[in-house]
Amino acid sequence: MSEQDPVNPIAFNDIDRLIHEPARLVIVACLAVVEGADFLFLMRQTDLTKGNLSSHLSKLEEAGLVDIKKEFVNKIPRTFLSLSGKGRQAFEEYQNKMSAFLKGD
Amino acid sequence: MNELPDLKKLERKMFQTLFQDGIYEFAFAVLFLGMALNPWLAENGISKAFLYTFELILAATIIVLGKRIFTVPRLGRVKFSEKRKKISLNILMGGILLNVLFLMAGFVFQDGIANQGNSNYMLTILFSFGFLLIFAVLAYLSSFPTLFLAGLLFATSIPVSEYLYPYLGEPADGMIPFGISALIILALGITKLSNFLNSNPKEMVEVSDV
């Protein structure tokens, strides 16, 4: 953001910083367009490393934005992830606020 | 980050990753190979209905096993939204229905022309063009470009087969164009599968420590 841009600090402070972080935004956006996906699928889609993805998911889970379920597929444990109701609502609000902010409303 | 992610584009991109493994190309190759070999096999006493059923089952088995053996352990699992599932099902059913109707119409016209003792090459080309159009629409709606290639190969093979008939007779007239089509689509499948295997190593153990 350049210094010449008119910035409304009140509007920007209103943005959900947990979602706004680029890697988490990609994770939340990927989960928002599907019902759910396992850890491996999300890792392939986001190009994040295992450790990075795990740490971001932990933060999102702590905030109640992501539901994490452990299940077995062909005797291999898999972590299935989906956006919680709260997460979908938070992402929708984030989108609304960001688009309003970017439009300069 | 100064712009929001385009969610429609993102969902489409995620859906397209399901086609990057080349498994569907192998299934199409089986169907094309069937179209190439069925007239010859039928001449040797095997029922055409049995052959077509067998090939459809084989193609479906390739998709199911291919996804289970190659794709899921490397790409992971995803559940798309109900809307996407509904769209995919509608495309599949619509595609099957349109193709069956078009094939029936083609056979009816072909028989009529054959009974009159004529050969209408223009009608064959028109019929092929119609098929190409159906496959092009299906490819666009499903975000799966191989459908267009399959339609193009099929639409080209029909008039080529008719052109070759006076020179080669049955079953060679169909074997050559449909066989070449099968090889083209098989080569694409092999390329896609090997790229997929190279870029997505198999995860034998649970990758998550969440």
PDB file of C-alpha atoms in Angstrom:
ATOM      1  CA  MET A   1       0.000   0.000   0.000  1.00  0.00           C
ATOM      2  CA  SER A   2       1.594   3.301  -1.044  1.00  0.00           C
ATOM      3  CA  GLU A   3       1.674   6.407   1.155  1.00  0.00           C
ATOM      4  CA  GLN A   4      -0.552   8.296  -1.264  1.00  0.00           C
ATOM      5  CA  ASP A   5      -3.393   5.817  -0.934  1.00  0.00           C
ATOM      6  CA  PRO A   6      -6.218   7.059   1.229  1.00  0.00           C
ATOM      7  CA  VAL A   7      -6.449   4.507   4.022  1.00  0.00           C
ATOM      8  CA  ASN A   8      -9.225   4.245   6.518  1.00  0.00           C
ATOM      9  CA  PRO A   9      -7.415   2.848   9.596  1.00  0.00           C
ATOM     10  CA  ILE A  10     -10.657   2.078  11.396  1.00  0.00           C
ATOM     11  CA  ALA A  11     -11.907  -0.056   8.514  1.00  0.00           C
ATOM     12  CA  PHE A  12      -8.568  -1.839   8.171  1.00  0.00           C
ATOM     13  CA  ASN A  13      -8.345  -2.599  11.889  1.00  0.00           C
ATOM     14  CA  ASP A  14     -11.688  -4.299  11.510  1.00  0.00           C
ATOM     15  CA  ILE A  15     -10.203  -6.896   9.157  1.00  0.00           C
ATOM     16  CA  ASP A  16      -9.781 -10.377  10.659  1.00  0.00           C
ATOM     17  CA  ARG A  17      -5.967 -10.662  10.938  1.00  0.00           C
ATOM     18  CA  LEU A  18      -6.151 -14.413  11.531  1.00  0.00           C
ATOM     19  CA  ILE A  19      -7.602 -14.938   8.051  1.00  0.00           C
ATOM     20  CA  HIS A  20      -5.732 -12.047   6.450  1.00  0.00           C
ATOM     21  CA  GLU A  21      -2.322 -13.723   6.765  1.00  0.00           C
ATOM     22  CA  PRO A  22      -1.540 -14.897   3.152  1.00  0.00           C
ATOM     23  CA  ALA A  23      -0.966 -18.615   3.849  1.00  0.00           C
ATOM     24  CA  ARG A  24      -4.043 -18.847   6.082  1.00  0.00           C
ATOM     25  CA  LEU A  25      -6.110 -16.928   3.531  1.00  0.00           C
ATOM     26  CA  VAL A  26      -5.206 -19.530   0.891  1.00  0.00           C
ATOM     27  CA  ILE A  27      -6.079 -22.368   3.296  1.00  0.00           C
ATOM     28  CA  VAL A  28      -9.420 -20.817   4.248  1.00  0.00           C
ATOM     29  CA  ALA A  29     -10.246 -19.974   0.606  1.00  0.00           C
ATOM     30  CA  CYS A  30      -9.465 -23.555  -0.474  1.00  0.00           C
ATOM     31  CA  LEU A  31     -11.649 -24.978   2.287  1.00  0.00           C
ATOM     32  CA  ALA A  32     -14.419 -22.462   1.567  1.00  0.00           C
ATOM     33  CA  VAL A  33     -15.001 -23.767  -1.970  1.00  0.00           C
ATOM     34  CA  VAL A  34     -15.277 -27.434  -0.981  1.00  0.00           C
ATOM     35  CA  GLU A  35     -17.149 -29.430   1.652  1.00  0.00           C
ATOM     36  CA  GLY A  36     -13.859 -30.683   3.014  1.00  0.00           C
ATOM     37  CA  ALA A  37     -10.475 -32.111   2.090  1.00  0.00           C
ATOM     38  CA  ASP A  38      -7.767 -34.151   3.728  1.00  0.00           C
ATOM     39  CA  PHE A  39      -4.427 -32.773   4.845  1.00  0.00           C
ATOM     40  CA  LEU A  40      -2.569 -34.162   1.820  1.00  0.00           C
ATOM     41  CA  PHE A  41      -4.974 -32.595  -0.680  1.00  0.00           C
ATOM     42  CA  LEU A  42      -4.700 -29.238   1.053  1.00  0.00           C
ATOM     43  CA  MET A  43      -0.914 -29.517   1.163  1.00  0.00           C
ATOM     44  CA  ARG A  44      -0.796 -30.151  -2.610  1.00  0.00           C
ATOM     45  CA  GLN A  45      -3.198 -27.307  -3.343  1.00  0.00           C
ATOM     46  CA  THR A  46      -1.551 -24.697  -1.160  1.00  0.00           C
ATOM     47  CA  ASP A  47       2.080 -25.697  -1.843  1.00  0.00           C
ATOM     48  CA  LEU A  48       2.775 -25.248   1.857  1.00  0.00           C
ATOM     49  CA  THR A  49       5.157 -27.551   3.706  1.00  0.00           C
ATOM     50  CA  LYS A  50       3.792 -30.078   6.153  1.00  0.00           C
ATOM     51  CA  GLY A  51       5.019 -28.093   9.166  1.00  0.00           C
ATOM     52  CA  ASN A  52       3.767 -24.780   7.854  1.00  0.00           C
ATOM     53  CA  LEU A  53       0.341 -26.131   7.026  1.00  0.00           C
ATOM     54  CA  SER A  54       0.086 -27.882  10.409  1.00  0.00           C
ATOM     55  CA  SER A  55       0.947 -24.727  12.317  1.00  0.00           C
ATOM     56  CA  HIS A  56      -1.553 -22.572  10.401  1.00  0.00           C
ATOM     57  CA  LEU A  57      -4.261 -25.213  10.775  1.00  0.00           C
ATOM     58  CA  SER A  58      -3.647 -25.365  14.522  1.00  0.00           C
ATOM     59  CA  LYS A  59      -4.210 -21.622  14.773  1.00  0.00           C
ATOM     60  CA  LEU A  60      -7.377 -21.825  12.685  1.00  0.00           C
ATOM     61  CA  GLU A  61      -8.639 -24.755  14.754  1.00  0.00           C
ATOM     62  CA  GLU A  62      -7.931 -22.924  18.003  1.00  0.00           C
ATOM     63  CA  ALA A  63     -10.042 -20.017  16.753  1.00  0.00           C
ATOM     64  CA  GLY A  64     -12.823 -22.465  15.872  1.00  0.00           C
ATOM     65  CA  LEU A  65     -12.661 -21.680  12.150  1.00  0.00           C
ATOM     66  CA  VAL A  66     -11.616 -25.147  11.004  1.00  0.00           C
ATOM     67  CA  ASP A  67     -12.940 -28.577  12.027  1.00  0.00           C
ATOM     68  CA  ILE A  68     -10.338 -31.334  12.115  1.00  0.00           C
ATOM     69  CA  LYS A  69     -11.363 -34.994  12.062  1.00  0.00           C
ATOM     70  CA  LYS A  70      -9.026 -37.976  12.215  1.00  0.00           C
ATOM     71  CA  GLU A  71     -10.138 -41.026  10.248  1.00  0.00           C
ATOM     72  CA  PHE A  72      -8.684 -44.225   8.792  1.00  0.00           C
ATOM     73  CA  VAL A  73      -8.581 -44.866   5.035  1.00  0.00           C
ATOM     74  CA  ASN A  74      -7.213 -48.309   4.081  1.00  0.00           C
ATOM     75  CA  LYS A  75      -5.704 -48.572   7.582  1.00  0.00           C
ATOM     76  CA  ILE A  76      -3.810 -45.287   7.059  1.00  0.00           C
ATOM     77  CA  PRO A  77      -4.768 -42.451   9.408  1.00  0.00           C
ATOM     78  CA  ARG A  78      -5.937 -39.360   7.541  1.00  0.00           C
ATOM     79  CA  THR A  79      -6.767 -35.899   8.787  1.00  0.00           C
ATOM     80  CA  PHE A  80      -9.934 -34.548   7.246  1.00  0.00           C
ATOM     81  CA  LEU A  81     -10.421 -30.794   7.328  1.00  0.00           C
ATOM     82  CA  SER A  82     -13.410 -28.594   6.755  1.00  0.00           C
ATOM     83  CA  LEU A  83     -14.391 -25.025   7.437  1.00  0.00           C
ATOM     84  CA  SER A  84     -16.701 -24.783  10.444  1.00  0.00           C
ATOM     85  CA  GLY A  85     -19.910 -22.749  10.367  1.00  0.00           C
ATOM     86  CA  LYS A  86     -18.076 -20.039  12.276  1.00  0.00           C
ATOM     87  CA  GLY A  87     -15.219 -20.256   9.779  1.00  0.00           C
ATOM     88  CA  ARG A  88     -17.529 -19.820   6.778  1.00  0.00           C
ATOM     89  CA  GLN A  89     -19.183 -16.846   8.422  1.00  0.00           C
ATOM     90  CA  ALA A  90     -15.830 -15.304   9.349  1.00  0.00           C
ATOM     91  CA  PHE A  91     -14.535 -15.751   5.788  1.00  0.00           C
ATOM     92  CA  GLU A  92     -17.677 -14.179   4.338  1.00  0.00           C
ATOM     93  CA  GLU A  93     -17.303 -11.204   6.675  1.00  0.00           C
ATOM     94  CA  TYR A  94     -13.615 -10.958   5.795  1.00  0.00           C
ATOM     95  CA  GLN A  95     -14.456 -10.898   2.066  1.00  0.00           C
ATOM     96  CA  ASN A  96     -17.128  -8.234   2.550  1.00  0.00           C
ATOM     97  CA  LYS A  97     -14.872  -6.035   4.649  1.00  0.00           C
ATOM     98  CA  MET A  98     -11.880  -6.446   2.361  1.00  0.00           C
ATOM     99  CA  SER A  99     -13.842  -5.672  -0.792  1.00  0.00           C
ATOM    100  CA  ALA A 100     -15.372  -2.620   0.906  1.00  0.00           C
ATOM    101  CA  PHE A 101     -11.901  -1.575   2.073  1.00  0.00           C
ATOM    102  CA  LEU A 102     -10.354  -2.092  -1.375  1.00  0.00           C
ATOM    103  CA  LYS A 103     -13.165  -0.128  -2.998  1.00  0.00           C
ATOM    104  CA  GLY A 104     -12.477   2.628  -0.487  1.00  0.00           C
ATOM    105  CA  ASP A 105     -15.960   2.576   1.073  1.00  0.00           C
TER     106      ASP A 105
ATOM    107  CA  MET B   1      -2.281  -8.885  -0.584  1.00  0.00           C
ATOM    108  CA  ASN B   2      -4.310  -6.304  -2.428  1.00  0.00           C
ATOM    109  CA  GLU B   3      -7.040  -8.421  -3.970  1.00  0.00           C
ATOM    110  CA  LEU B   4      -9.398 -11.148  -2.862  1.00  0.00           C
ATOM    111  CA  PRO B   5      -9.070 -14.684  -4.221  1.00  0.00           C
ATOM    112  CA  ASP B   6     -11.475 -15.468  -7.060  1.00  0.00           C
ATOM    113  CA  LEU B   7     -13.330 -18.352  -5.447  1.00  0.00           C
ATOM    114  CA  LYS B   8     -15.000 -19.611  -8.625  1.00  0.00           C
ATOM    115  CA  LYS B   9     -11.646 -19.781 -10.379  1.00  0.00           C
ATOM    116  CA  LEU B  10     -10.075 -21.439  -7.343  1.00  0.00           C
ATOM    117  CA  GLU B  11     -12.794 -24.092  -7.156  1.00  0.00           C
ATOM    118  CA  ARG B  12     -12.462 -24.768 -10.885  1.00  0.00           C
ATOM    119  CA  LYS B  13      -8.680 -25.094 -10.542  1.00  0.00           C
ATOM    120  CA  MET B  14      -9.059 -27.487  -7.606  1.00  0.00           C
ATOM    121  CA  PHE B  15     -11.599 -29.544  -9.561  1.00  0.00           C
ATOM    122  CA  GLN B  16      -9.241 -29.702 -12.549  1.00  0.00           C
ATOM    123  CA  THR B  17      -6.512 -31.277 -10.423  1.00  0.00           C
ATOM    124  CA  LEU B  18      -8.664 -34.417 -10.416  1.00  0.00           C
ATOM    125  CA  PHE B  19      -8.013 -34.779 -14.155  1.00  0.00           C
ATOM    126  CA  GLN B  20      -4.245 -34.310 -14.087  1.00  0.00           C
ATOM    127  CA  ASP B  21      -3.511 -37.991 -13.376  1.00  0.00           C
ATOM    128  CA  GLY B  22      -4.282 -39.225 -16.911  1.00  0.00           C
ATOM    129  CA  ILE B  23      -6.594 -41.984 -15.642  1.00  0.00           C
ATOM    130  CA  TYR B  24      -9.577 -40.823 -17.725  1.00  0.00           C
ATOM    131  CA  GLU B  25      -7.362 -40.820 -20.825  1.00  0.00           C
ATOM    132  CA  PHE B  26      -6.626 -44.529 -20.252  1.00  0.00           C
ATOM    133  CA  ALA B  27     -10.362 -45.194 -20.021  1.00  0.00           C
ATOM    134  CA  PHE B  28     -10.965 -43.299 -23.272  1.00  0.00           C
ATOM    135  CA  ALA B  29      -8.116 -45.233 -24.915  1.00  0.00           C
ATOM    136  CA  VAL B  30      -9.864 -48.500 -24.014  1.00  0.00           C
ATOM    137  CA  LEU B  31     -13.111 -47.244 -25.576  1.00  0.00           C
ATOM    138  CA  PHE B  32     -11.341 -46.145 -28.763  1.00  0.00           C
ATOM    139  CA  LEU B  33      -9.425 -49.412 -28.924  1.00  0.00           C
ATOM    140  CA  GLY B  34     -12.751 -51.185 -28.604  1.00  0.00           C
ATOM    141  CA  MET B  35     -14.185 -49.192 -31.516  1.00  0.00           C
ATOM    142  CA  ALA B  36     -11.116 -50.161 -33.556  1.00  0.00           C
ATOM    143  CA  LEU B  37     -11.159 -53.864 -32.725  1.00  0.00           C
ATOM    144  CA  ASN B  38     -14.851 -54.651 -32.220  1.00  0.00           C
ATOM    145  CA  PRO B  39     -15.721 -55.137 -35.922  1.00  0.00           C
ATOM    146  CA  TRP B  40     -12.813 -57.551 -36.282  1.00  0.00           C
ATOM    147  CA  LEU B  41     -13.655 -59.409 -33.060  1.00  0.00           C
ATOM    148  CA  ALA B  42     -17.322 -59.528 -34.081  1.00  0.00           C
ATOM    149  CA  GLU B  43     -16.306 -61.162 -37.361  1.00  0.00           C
ATOM    150  CA  ASN B  44     -14.697 -63.849 -35.234  1.00  0.00           C
ATOM    151  CA  GLY B  45     -17.976 -64.672 -33.553  1.00  0.00           C
ATOM    152  CA  ILE B  46     -17.944 -62.497 -30.424  1.00  0.00           C
ATOM    153  CA  SER B  47     -21.168 -60.598 -29.833  1.00  0.00           C
ATOM    154  CA  LYS B  48     -20.895 -56.812 -30.279  1.00  0.00           C
ATOM    155  CA  ALA B  49     -23.167 -56.201 -27.274  1.00  0.00           C
ATOM    156  CA  PHE B  50     -20.842 -58.281 -25.103  1.00  0.00           C
ATOM    157  CA  LEU B  51     -17.788 -56.418 -26.411  1.00  0.00           C
ATOM    158  CA  TYR B  52     -19.223 -52.942 -25.795  1.00  0.00           C
ATOM    159  CA  THR B  53     -20.425 -53.927 -22.300  1.00  0.00           C
ATOM    160  CA  PHE B  54     -17.056 -55.468 -21.479  1.00  0.00           C
ATOM    161  CA  GLU B  55     -15.202 -52.340 -22.652  1.00  0.00           C
ATOM    162  CA  LEU B  56     -17.453 -50.013 -20.671  1.00  0.00           C
ATOM    163  CA  ILE B  57     -16.921 -52.115 -17.536  1.00  0.00           C
ATOM    164  CA  LEU B  58     -13.167 -52.215 -18.201  1.00  0.00           C
ATOM    165  CA  ALA B  59     -13.034 -48.408 -18.637  1.00  0.00           C
ATOM    166  CA  ALA B  60     -15.010 -47.872 -15.409  1.00  0.00           C
ATOM    167  CA  THR B  61     -12.728 -50.334 -13.574  1.00  0.00           C
ATOM    168  CA  ILE B  62      -9.640 -48.474 -14.821  1.00  0.00           C
ATOM    169  CA  ILE B  63     -11.051 -45.207 -13.453  1.00  0.00           C
ATOM    170  CA  VAL B  64     -12.005 -46.654 -10.047  1.00  0.00           C
ATOM    171  CA  LEU B  65      -8.779 -48.641  -9.531  1.00  0.00           C
ATOM    172  CA  GLY B  66      -6.573 -45.929 -11.047  1.00  0.00           C
ATOM    173  CA  LYS B  67      -7.968 -43.327  -8.686  1.00  0.00           C
ATOM    174  CA  ARG B  68      -7.584 -45.691  -5.727  1.00  0.00           C
ATOM    175  CA  ILE B  69      -4.057 -46.865  -6.554  1.00  0.00           C
ATOM    176  CA  PHE B  70      -2.448 -43.770  -8.098  1.00  0.00           C
ATOM    177  CA  THR B  71      -4.433 -40.630  -7.340  1.00  0.00           C
ATOM    178  CA  VAL B  72      -5.727 -40.732  -3.772  1.00  0.00           C
ATOM    179  CA  PRO B  73      -2.422 -41.784  -2.122  1.00  0.00           C
ATOM    180  CA  ARG B  74      -0.644 -38.919  -3.915  1.00  0.00           C
ATOM    181  CA  LEU B  75      -3.205 -36.166  -4.170  1.00  0.00           C
ATOM    182  CA  GLY B  76      -5.348 -36.808  -1.125  1.00  0.00           C
ATOM    183  CA  ARG B  77      -9.116 -36.784  -0.838  1.00  0.00           C
ATOM    184  CA  VAL B  78     -11.563 -33.968  -1.359  1.00  0.00           C
ATOM    185  CA  LYS B  79     -15.316 -33.612  -1.099  1.00  0.00           C
ATOM    186  CA  PHE B  80     -16.653 -30.993  -3.465  1.00  0.00           C
ATOM    187  CA  SER B  81     -19.778 -28.991  -2.736  1.00  0.00           C
ATOM    188  CA  GLU B  82     -23.255 -30.356  -3.446  1.00  0.00           C
ATOM    189  CA  LYS B  83     -23.557 -27.812  -6.255  1.00  0.00           C
ATOM    190  CA  ARG B  84     -20.426 -29.136  -7.994  1.00  0.00           C
ATOM    191  CA  LYS B  85     -21.582 -32.750  -7.514  1.00  0.00           C
ATOM    192  CA  LYS B  86     -24.955 -31.871  -9.037  1.00  0.00           C
ATOM    193  CA  ILE B  87     -23.343 -30.068 -11.985  1.00  0.00           C
ATOM    194  CA  SER B  88     -20.984 -33.014 -12.621  1.00  0.00           C
ATOM    195  CA  LEU B  89     -23.840 -35.529 -12.469  1.00  0.00           C
ATOM    196  CA  ASN B  90     -25.976 -33.416 -14.814  1.00  0.00           C
ATOM    197  CA  ILE B  91     -23.088 -33.105 -17.270  1.00  0.00           C
ATOM    198  CA  LEU B  92     -22.494 -36.866 -17.164  1.00  0.00           C
ATOM    199  CA  MET B  93     -26.157 -37.781 -17.611  1.00  0.00           C
ATOM    200  CA  GLY B  94     -26.739 -35.078 -20.218  1.00  0.00           C
ATOM    201  CA  GLY B  95     -23.624 -36.159 -22.101  1.00  0.00           C
ATOM    202  CA  ILE B  96     -24.632 -39.830 -22.121  1.00  0.00           C
ATOM    203  CA  LEU B  97     -28.203 -38.988 -23.180  1.00  0.00           C
ATOM    204  CA  LEU B  98     -27.127 -36.633 -25.959  1.00  0.00           C
ATOM    205  CA  ASN B  99     -24.561 -39.087 -27.289  1.00  0.00           C
ATOM    206  CA  VAL B 100     -27.005 -41.998 -27.272  1.00  0.00           C
ATOM    207  CA  LEU B 101     -29.679 -39.898 -29.019  1.00  0.00           C
ATOM    208  CA  PHE B 102     -27.166 -38.679 -31.550  1.00  0.00           C
ATOM    209  CA  LEU B 103     -25.836 -42.183 -32.200  1.00  0.00           C
ATOM    210  CA  MET B 104     -29.381 -43.494 -32.683  1.00  0.00           C
ATOM    211  CA  ALA B 105     -30.172 -40.651 -35.072  1.00  0.00           C
ATOM    212  CA  GLY B 106     -26.938 -41.393 -36.933  1.00  0.00           C
ATOM    213  CA  PHE B 107     -27.761 -45.097 -37.317  1.00  0.00           C
ATOM    214  CA  VAL B 108     -31.299 -44.299 -38.501  1.00  0.00           C
ATOM    215  CA  PHE B 109     -30.006 -41.863 -41.143  1.00  0.00           C
ATOM    216  CA  GLN B 110     -27.206 -44.220 -42.168  1.00  0.00           C
ATOM    217  CA  ASP B 111     -29.623 -47.131 -42.632  1.00  0.00           C
ATOM    218  CA  GLY B 112     -31.974 -44.945 -44.652  1.00  0.00           C
ATOM    219  CA  ILE B 113     -29.185 -43.888 -46.949  1.00  0.00           C
ATOM    220  CA  ALA B 114     -27.838 -47.429 -47.245  1.00  0.00           C
ATOM    221  CA  ASN B 115     -31.338 -48.682 -48.179  1.00  0.00           C
ATOM    222  CA  GLN B 116     -31.502 -46.118 -50.969  1.00  0.00           C
ATOM    223  CA  GLY B 117     -28.179 -47.388 -52.212  1.00  0.00           C
ATOM    224  CA  ASN B 118     -26.518 -43.990 -51.768  1.00  0.00           C
ATOM    225  CA  SER B 119     -23.528 -42.804 -49.840  1.00  0.00           C
ATOM    226  CA  ASN B 120     -23.855 -39.368 -48.309  1.00  0.00           C
ATOM    227  CA  TYR B 121     -20.447 -38.203 -47.243  1.00  0.00           C
ATOM    228  CA  MET B 122     -21.724 -34.772 -46.267  1.00  0.00           C
ATOM    229  CA  LEU B 123     -24.155 -36.314 -43.798  1.00  0.00           C
ATOM    230  CA  THR B 124     -21.312 -38.228 -42.152  1.00  0.00           C
ATOM    231  CA  ILE B 125     -19.325 -35.018 -41.777  1.00  0.00           C
ATOM    232  CA  LEU B 126     -22.377 -33.239 -40.372  1.00  0.00           C
ATOM    233  CA  PHE B 127     -22.927 -36.114 -37.941  1.00  0.00           C
ATOM    234  CA  SER B 128     -19.262 -35.940 -36.867  1.00  0.00           C
ATOM    235  CA  PHE B 129     -19.439 -32.186 -36.454  1.00  0.00           C
ATOM    236  CA  GLY B 130     -22.494 -32.594 -34.213  1.00  0.00           C
ATOM    237  CA  PHE B 131     -20.555 -35.024 -32.029  1.00  0.00           C
ATOM    238  CA  LEU B 132     -17.634 -32.638 -31.850  1.00  0.00           C
ATOM    239  CA  LEU B 133     -19.970 -29.867 -30.767  1.00  0.00           C
ATOM    240  CA  ILE B 134     -21.473 -32.009 -27.982  1.00  0.00           C
ATOM    241  CA  PHE B 135     -18.027 -32.988 -26.711  1.00  0.00           C
ATOM    242  CA  ALA B 136     -16.804 -29.382 -26.901  1.00  0.00           C
ATOM    243  CA  VAL B 137     -19.701 -28.204 -24.735  1.00  0.00           C
ATOM    244  CA  LEU B 138     -19.166 -31.084 -22.281  1.00  0.00           C
ATOM    245  CA  ALA B 139     -15.434 -30.314 -22.119  1.00  0.00           C
ATOM    246  CA  TYR B 140     -16.144 -26.678 -21.349  1.00  0.00           C
ATOM    247  CA  LEU B 141     -18.790 -27.398 -18.723  1.00  0.00           C
ATOM    248  CA  SER B 142     -16.715 -30.060 -16.994  1.00  0.00           C
ATOM    249  CA  SER B 143     -13.394 -28.145 -17.204  1.00  0.00           C
ATOM    250  CA  PHE B 144     -11.884 -31.298 -18.751  1.00  0.00           C
ATOM    251  CA  PRO B 145     -10.220 -30.511 -22.127  1.00  0.00           C
ATOM    252  CA  THR B 146      -9.540 -34.191 -22.940  1.00  0.00           C
ATOM    253  CA  LEU B 147     -13.255 -34.551 -23.623  1.00  0.00           C
ATOM    254  CA  PHE B 148     -12.797 -32.168 -26.527  1.00  0.00           C
ATOM    255  CA  LEU B 149      -9.816 -34.151 -27.801  1.00  0.00           C
ATOM    256  CA  ALA B 150     -11.844 -37.373 -27.534  1.00  0.00           C
ATOM    257  CA  GLY B 151     -14.686 -35.714 -29.440  1.00  0.00           C
ATOM    258  CA  LEU B 152     -12.287 -34.436 -32.082  1.00  0.00           C
ATOM    259  CA  LEU B 153     -10.676 -37.852 -32.557  1.00  0.00           C
ATOM    260  CA  PHE B 154     -14.069 -39.551 -32.712  1.00  0.00           C
ATOM    261  CA  ALA B 155     -15.455 -36.947 -35.112  1.00  0.00           C
ATOM    262  CA  THR B 156     -12.402 -37.345 -37.361  1.00  0.00           C
ATOM    263  CA  SER B 157     -12.350 -41.141 -37.231  1.00  0.00           C
ATOM    264  CA  ILE B 158     -15.903 -41.551 -38.568  1.00  0.00           C
ATOM    265  CA  PRO B 159     -15.421 -39.814 -41.956  1.00  0.00           C
ATOM    266  CA  VAL B 160     -11.901 -41.235 -42.313  1.00  0.00           C
ATOM    267  CA  SER B 161     -13.321 -44.702 -41.736  1.00  0.00           C
ATOM    268  CA  GLU B 162     -15.990 -44.094 -44.383  1.00  0.00           C
ATOM    269  CA  TYR B 163     -13.366 -42.756 -46.779  1.00  0.00           C
ATOM    270  CA  LEU B 164     -11.186 -45.866 -46.279  1.00  0.00           C
ATOM    271  CA  TYR B 165     -14.055 -48.344 -46.668  1.00  0.00           C
ATOM    272  CA  PRO B 166     -13.992 -48.606 -50.494  1.00  0.00           C
ATOM    273  CA  TYR B 167     -10.222 -49.199 -50.421  1.00  0.00           C
ATOM    274  CA  LEU B 168      -9.825 -51.455 -47.391  1.00  0.00           C
ATOM    275  CA  GLY B 169     -13.281 -52.819 -46.596  1.00  0.00           C
ATOM    276  CA  GLU B 170     -14.312 -53.971 -43.128  1.00  0.00           C
ATOM    277  CA  PRO B 171     -12.854 -54.203 -40.500  1.00  0.00           C
ATOM    278  CA  ALA B 172      -9.647 -52.402 -41.562  1.00  0.00           C
ATOM    279  CA  ASP B 173     -11.508 -49.180 -42.434  1.00  0.00           C
ATOM    280  CA  GLY B 174     -12.351 -48.571 -38.770  1.00  0.00           C
ATOM    281  CA  MET B 175      -9.292 -50.183 -37.249  1.00  0.00           C
ATOM    282  CA  ILE B 176      -6.882 -47.602 -38.650  1.00  0.00           C
ATOM    283  CA  PRO B 177      -8.532 -44.295 -37.621  1.00  0.00           C
ATOM    284  CA  PHE B 178      -9.910 -45.528 -34.302  1.00  0.00           C
ATOM    285  CA  GLY B 179      -6.667 -47.385 -33.545  1.00  0.00           C
ATOM    286  CA  ILE B 180      -4.622 -44.240 -34.196  1.00  0.00           C
ATOM    287  CA  SER B 181      -7.038 -42.256 -32.004  1.00  0.00           C
ATOM    288  CA  ALA B 182      -6.617 -44.831 -29.225  1.00  0.00           C
ATOM    289  CA  LEU B 183      -2.832 -44.537 -29.478  1.00  0.00           C
ATOM    290  CA  ILE B 184      -2.935 -40.710 -29.386  1.00  0.00           C
ATOM    291  CA  ILE B 185      -5.126 -40.641 -26.298  1.00  0.00           C
ATOM    292  CA  LEU B 186      -3.099 -43.437 -24.682  1.00  0.00           C
ATOM    293  CA  ALA B 187       0.119 -41.455 -25.258  1.00  0.00           C
ATOM    294  CA  LEU B 188      -1.506 -38.437 -23.615  1.00  0.00           C
ATOM    295  CA  GLY B 189      -2.591 -40.590 -20.679  1.00  0.00           C
ATOM    296  CA  ILE B 190       0.903 -42.053 -20.221  1.00  0.00           C
ATOM    297  CA  THR B 191       2.476 -38.569 -20.351  1.00  0.00           C
ATOM    298  CA  LYS B 192       0.003 -37.138 -17.859  1.00  0.00           C
ATOM    299  CA  LEU B 193       0.316 -40.101 -15.502  1.00  0.00           C
ATOM    300  CA  SER B 194       4.125 -40.033 -15.515  1.00  0.00           C
ATOM    301  CA  ASN B 195       4.139 -36.264 -14.880  1.00  0.00           C
ATOM    302  CA  PHE B 196       1.616 -36.757 -12.099  1.00  0.00           C
ATOM    303  CA  LEU B 197       3.646 -39.542 -10.477  1.00  0.00           C
ATOM    304  CA  ASN B 198       6.840 -37.485 -10.678  1.00  0.00           C
ATOM    305  CA  SER B 199       5.374 -34.339  -9.192  1.00  0.00           C
ATOM    306  CA  ASN B 200       3.245 -36.028  -6.516  1.00  0.00           C
ATOM    307  CA  PRO B 201       5.175 -38.641  -4.501  1.00  0.00           C
ATOM    308  CA  LYS B 202       3.110 -41.265  -2.727  1.00  0.00           C
ATOM    309  CA  GLU B 203       2.470 -40.570   0.950  1.00  0.00           C
ATOM    310  CA  MET B 204       2.651 -43.914   2.720  1.00  0.00           C
ATOM    311  CA  VAL B 205       2.138 -42.543   6.204  1.00  0.00           C
ATOM    312  CA  GLU B 206      -0.078 -39.905   7.732  1.00  0.00           C
ATOM    313  CA  VAL B 207       1.399 -36.570   6.701  1.00  0.00           C
ATOM    314  CA  SER B 208      -0.425 -34.421   9.197  1.00  0.00           C
ATOM    315  CA  ASP B 209       0.685 -33.735  12.734  1.00  0.00           C
ATOM    316  CA  VAL B 210      -2.206 -31.385  13.473  1.00  0.00           C
TER     317      VAL B 210
END
